[in-house]
Amino acid sequence: MSLLEISHVDISYGKRITVKDSNLTMDKGEICSIVGESGSGKTTVIRAVLGLLAGGGKVTAGEILFEGKSLLKLNAAQWRALRGHDISMIFQDSGAMMNQTRLIGNSYVEYIRTHENISSREAWEKGAEMLGRMRLPDPDRIMRSYPFQLSGGQRQRVGIAMGMTYQPKLLLADEPTSALDVTTQAQIVRQMMELRDEYGTSIIIVTHDLGVASYMADKVVVMKDGKIEDQGDRDYMLHKTDNAYTRKLMEAVPSLGGKRYV
Ligand SMILES: Nc1ncnc2c1ncn2[C@@H]1O[C@H](COP(=O)(O)OP(=O)(O)OP(=O)(O)O)[C@@H](O)[C@H]1O
Ligand SMILES: [Mg+2]
């Protein structure tokens, strides 16, 4: 059984069908990158997987199965049990998602306490331990900081730590590195790959960067105008596909075939 199976899915905001007839299958421990131009529907697809479509977005056709069970039939309580535990999401700028007027530690404690009935003190310790595991130096200082007191890379590691608190089976990452400089980007990408190796986490990463996509992903999915145009492994993307759009995207990344990206 696949971990995630998206089949023939349409997603609409209001009357307009935004994502059309999309299919994607993911196995446990697989890393999949979604690439494609702005507005092609990448965020829409991963938000649908987490049941968090904005603006009245709805899956209007097809099926999304997680471990063989339909995600489209879950009620609010079932979603609460699943989100954060089995599937979590990290955002483009985790810092911006956090309350700027609260200490990271307090936000983290609140997050943990929505999932687990433990004391604030225990939650604080658990949070600090996760930050340490994400190799954030001096976790206690980070817990006692406000989001704006951290660097972009540190904030993103905090976001990943939060997303990984319960070692989800599937991590959805929407452009998690695009706000960062190239060196920090490379570190975060490596760290996400280590999560897969260490915990067997499957990852869907949305990225504009085909270099990142091909470097880290077992499978690359190319979206265009709300449709999955093409998908396959790195070798297929680089050498085998005869999809004109994929080839055009690939040609725009001259270093891909030769130099290692990270
Ligand atoms: N909340 C919303 N209400 C209405 N339309 C939306 C909403 N969110 C996205 N859309 C539309 O859906 C389409 C796909 O948007 P989406 O955000 O999935 O693109 P994307 O591939 O993630 O783009 P980007 O690379 O810019 O993040 C766009 O045409 C967008 O206008
Ligand atoms: Mg997007």
Short mmCIF file of N, CA, C and O in Angstrom, two decimals, residues 194-246:
data_model
loop_
_atom_site.label_atom_id
_atom_site.label_comp_id
_atom_site.label_asym_id
_atom_site.label_seq_id
_atom_site.Cartn_x
_atom_site.Cartn_y
_atom_site.Cartn_z
N GLU A 194 18.20 14.16 5.91
CA GLU A 194 18.56 13.34 7.07
C GLU A 194 17.32 12.87 7.83
O GLU A 194 17.31 11.78 8.39
N LEU A 195 16.29 13.73 7.86
CA LEU A 195 15.05 13.33 8.54
C LEU A 195 14.47 12.09 7.89
O LEU A 195 13.99 11.17 8.55
N ARG A 196 14.53 12.09 6.57
CA ARG A 196 14.05 10.92 5.85
C ARG A 196 14.89 9.69 6.24
O ARG A 196 14.36 8.64 6.55
N ASP A 197 16.21 9.88 6.25
CA ASP A 197 17.08 8.74 6.54
C ASP A 197 16.88 8.24 7.97
O ASP A 197 16.87 7.05 8.23
N GLU A 198 16.74 9.20 8.90
CA GLU A 198 16.67 8.84 10.31
C GLU A 198 15.29 8.30 10.72
O GLU A 198 15.18 7.32 11.43
N TYR A 199 14.24 8.99 10.27
CA TYR A 199 12.90 8.64 10.76
C TYR A 199 12.03 7.99 9.67
O TYR A 199 10.89 7.64 9.94
N GLY A 200 12.53 7.89 8.46
CA GLY A 200 11.71 7.32 7.39
C GLY A 200 10.59 8.24 6.95
O GLY A 200 9.61 7.79 6.36
N THR A 201 10.72 9.54 7.26
CA THR A 201 9.67 10.50 6.90
C THR A 201 9.59 10.67 5.38
O THR A 201 10.61 10.90 4.74
N SER A 202 8.41 10.58 4.84
CA SER A 202 8.22 10.94 3.43
C SER A 202 8.04 12.45 3.36
O SER A 202 7.43 13.04 4.24
N ILE A 203 8.58 13.04 2.32
CA ILE A 203 8.54 14.50 2.23
C ILE A 203 8.03 14.93 0.85
O ILE A 203 8.49 14.41 -0.17
N ILE A 204 7.09 15.86 0.84
CA ILE A 204 6.76 16.54 -0.42
C ILE A 204 7.27 17.95 -0.28
O ILE A 204 6.87 18.68 0.64
N ILE A 205 8.18 18.35 -1.13
CA ILE A 205 8.74 19.68 -1.05
C ILE A 205 8.40 20.45 -2.32
O ILE A 205 8.67 20.00 -3.43
N VAL A 206 7.73 21.58 -2.12
CA VAL A 206 7.43 22.47 -3.24
C VAL A 206 8.61 23.42 -3.38
O VAL A 206 9.06 24.00 -2.40
N THR A 207 9.13 23.54 -4.56
CA THR A 207 10.25 24.45 -4.75
C THR A 207 10.25 25.05 -6.15
O THR A 207 9.79 24.42 -7.11
N HIS A 208 10.74 26.28 -6.24
CA HIS A 208 10.94 26.88 -7.56
C HIS A 208 12.24 26.39 -8.16
O HIS A 208 12.52 26.63 -9.33
N ASP A 209 13.06 25.78 -7.30
CA ASP A 209 14.44 25.53 -7.68
C ASP A 209 14.62 24.09 -8.17
O ASP A 209 14.61 23.14 -7.39
N LEU A 210 14.78 23.94 -9.45
CA LEU A 210 14.95 22.59 -10.01
C LEU A 210 16.23 21.93 -9.55
O LEU A 210 16.32 20.71 -9.51
N GLY A 211 17.22 22.75 -9.20
CA GLY A 211 18.46 22.20 -8.65
C GLY A 211 18.16 21.47 -7.36
O GLY A 211 18.51 20.30 -7.18
N VAL A 212 17.48 22.16 -6.44
CA VAL A 212 17.08 21.55 -5.16
C VAL A 212 16.22 20.32 -5.43
O VAL A 212 16.44 19.25 -4.87
N ALA A 213 15.26 20.48 -6.33
CA ALA A 213 14.32 19.38 -6.60
C ALA A 213 15.06 18.13 -7.05
O ALA A 213 14.86 17.05 -6.50
N SER A 214 15.92 18.28 -8.02
CA SER A 214 16.56 17.09 -8.58
C SER A 214 17.60 16.52 -7.64
O SER A 214 17.86 15.34 -7.64
N TYR A 215 18.20 17.42 -6.83
CA TYR A 215 19.20 16.93 -5.89
C TYR A 215 18.58 16.05 -4.82
O TYR A 215 19.06 14.99 -4.50
N MET A 216 17.47 16.51 -4.27
CA MET A 216 16.97 15.80 -3.10
C MET A 216 15.88 14.79 -3.38
O MET A 216 15.66 13.89 -2.58
N ALA A 217 15.20 14.92 -4.50
CA ALA A 217 13.97 14.14 -4.65
C ALA A 217 14.19 12.80 -5.33
O ALA A 217 14.98 12.68 -6.26
N ASP A 218 13.43 11.81 -4.86
CA ASP A 218 13.36 10.54 -5.57
C ASP A 218 12.47 10.70 -6.78
O ASP A 218 12.63 10.01 -7.78
N LYS A 219 11.52 11.63 -6.64
CA LYS A 219 10.55 11.83 -7.71
C LYS A 219 10.32 13.32 -7.89
O LYS A 219 10.16 14.04 -6.91
N VAL A 220 10.33 13.78 -9.11
CA VAL A 220 10.04 15.18 -9.39
C VAL A 220 8.72 15.26 -10.15
O VAL A 220 8.49 14.50 -11.09
N VAL A 221 7.85 16.15 -9.68
CA VAL A 221 6.55 16.34 -10.31
C VAL A 221 6.53 17.74 -10.91
O VAL A 221 6.82 18.71 -10.22
N VAL A 222 6.22 17.84 -12.18
CA VAL A 222 6.18 19.14 -12.83
C VAL A 222 4.73 19.55 -13.03
O VAL A 222 3.95 18.81 -13.63
N MET A 223 4.38 20.73 -12.50
CA MET A 223 3.01 21.22 -12.68
C MET A 223 2.98 22.41 -13.63
O MET A 223 3.90 23.22 -13.65
N LYS A 224 1.91 22.47 -14.39
CA LYS A 224 1.71 23.60 -15.29
C LYS A 224 0.21 23.83 -15.43
O LYS A 224 -0.53 22.88 -15.68
N ASP A 225 -0.22 25.07 -15.23
CA ASP A 225 -1.64 25.42 -15.38
C ASP A 225 -2.59 24.45 -14.67
O ASP A 225 -3.59 24.03 -15.24
N GLY A 226 -2.25 24.10 -13.44
CA GLY A 226 -3.14 23.25 -12.66
C GLY A 226 -3.12 21.78 -13.04
O GLY A 226 -3.94 21.01 -12.57
N LYS A 227 -2.18 21.41 -13.89
CA LYS A 227 -2.10 20.00 -14.28
C LYS A 227 -0.71 19.45 -13.98
O LYS A 227 0.28 20.18 -14.09
N ILE A 228 -0.67 18.19 -13.61
CA ILE A 228 0.63 17.54 -13.50
C ILE A 228 1.05 17.17 -14.91
O ILE A 228 0.44 16.32 -15.56
N GLU A 229 2.07 17.87 -15.40
CA GLU A 229 2.53 17.73 -16.78
C GLU A 229 3.35 16.47 -16.95
O GLU A 229 3.30 15.82 -17.98
N ASP A 230 4.17 16.21 -15.92
CA ASP A 230 5.20 15.19 -16.10
C ASP A 230 5.65 14.76 -14.71
O ASP A 230 5.64 15.58 -13.79
N GLN A 231 6.06 13.53 -14.53
CA GLN A 231 6.70 13.14 -13.29
C GLN A 231 7.61 11.95 -13.50
O GLN A 231 7.39 11.15 -14.39
N GLY A 232 8.65 11.89 -12.66
CA GLY A 232 9.58 10.78 -12.78
C GLY A 232 10.78 11.00 -11.90
O GLY A 232 10.87 12.02 -11.20
N ASP A 233 11.71 10.05 -11.91
CA ASP A 233 12.89 10.22 -11.07
C ASP A 233 13.89 11.15 -11.75
O ASP A 233 13.67 11.62 -12.87
N ARG A 234 14.98 11.42 -11.05
CA ARG A 234 15.96 12.39 -11.50
C ARG A 234 16.52 12.03 -12.88
O ARG A 234 16.62 12.88 -13.77
N ASP A 235 16.82 10.76 -13.02
CA ASP A 235 17.39 10.31 -14.28
C ASP A 235 16.40 10.52 -15.44
O ASP A 235 16.77 11.01 -16.51
N TYR A 236 15.15 10.20 -15.17
CA TYR A 236 14.11 10.42 -16.17
C TYR A 236 14.01 11.90 -16.53
O TYR A 236 13.96 12.28 -17.70
N MET A 237 14.00 12.75 -15.48
CA MET A 237 13.86 14.19 -15.71
C MET A 237 15.03 14.75 -16.51
O MET A 237 14.88 15.59 -17.38
N LEU A 238 16.23 14.26 -16.18
CA LEU A 238 17.43 14.80 -16.83
C LEU A 238 17.64 14.26 -18.24
O LEU A 238 18.06 14.98 -19.13
N HIS A 239 17.33 12.99 -18.42
CA HIS A 239 17.77 12.36 -19.67
C HIS A 239 16.67 11.75 -20.51
O HIS A 239 16.85 11.57 -21.70
N LYS A 240 15.56 11.38 -19.89
CA LYS A 240 14.65 10.53 -20.64
C LYS A 240 13.37 11.21 -21.11
O LYS A 240 12.83 10.84 -22.13
N THR A 241 12.88 12.18 -20.32
CA THR A 241 11.56 12.71 -20.64
C THR A 241 11.55 13.34 -22.04
O THR A 241 12.53 13.95 -22.47
N ASP A 242 10.44 13.16 -22.73
CA ASP A 242 10.34 13.92 -23.98
C ASP A 242 9.25 14.98 -23.86
O ASP A 242 8.81 15.53 -24.86
N ASN A 243 8.87 15.28 -22.60
CA ASN A 243 7.92 16.37 -22.39
C ASN A 243 8.62 17.70 -22.64
O ASN A 243 9.63 18.03 -22.02
N ALA A 244 8.07 18.47 -23.57
CA ALA A 244 8.73 19.70 -24.00
C ALA A 244 8.86 20.70 -22.85
O ALA A 244 9.88 21.38 -22.71
N TYR A 245 7.84 20.78 -22.02
CA TYR A 245 7.87 21.76 -20.93
C TYR A 245 8.94 21.40 -19.89
O TYR A 245 9.70 22.25 -19.45
N THR A 246 9.02 20.12 -19.53
CA THR A 246 10.06 19.70 -18.59
C THR A 246 11.44 19.99 -19.16
O THR A 246 12.32 20.49 -18.47
#
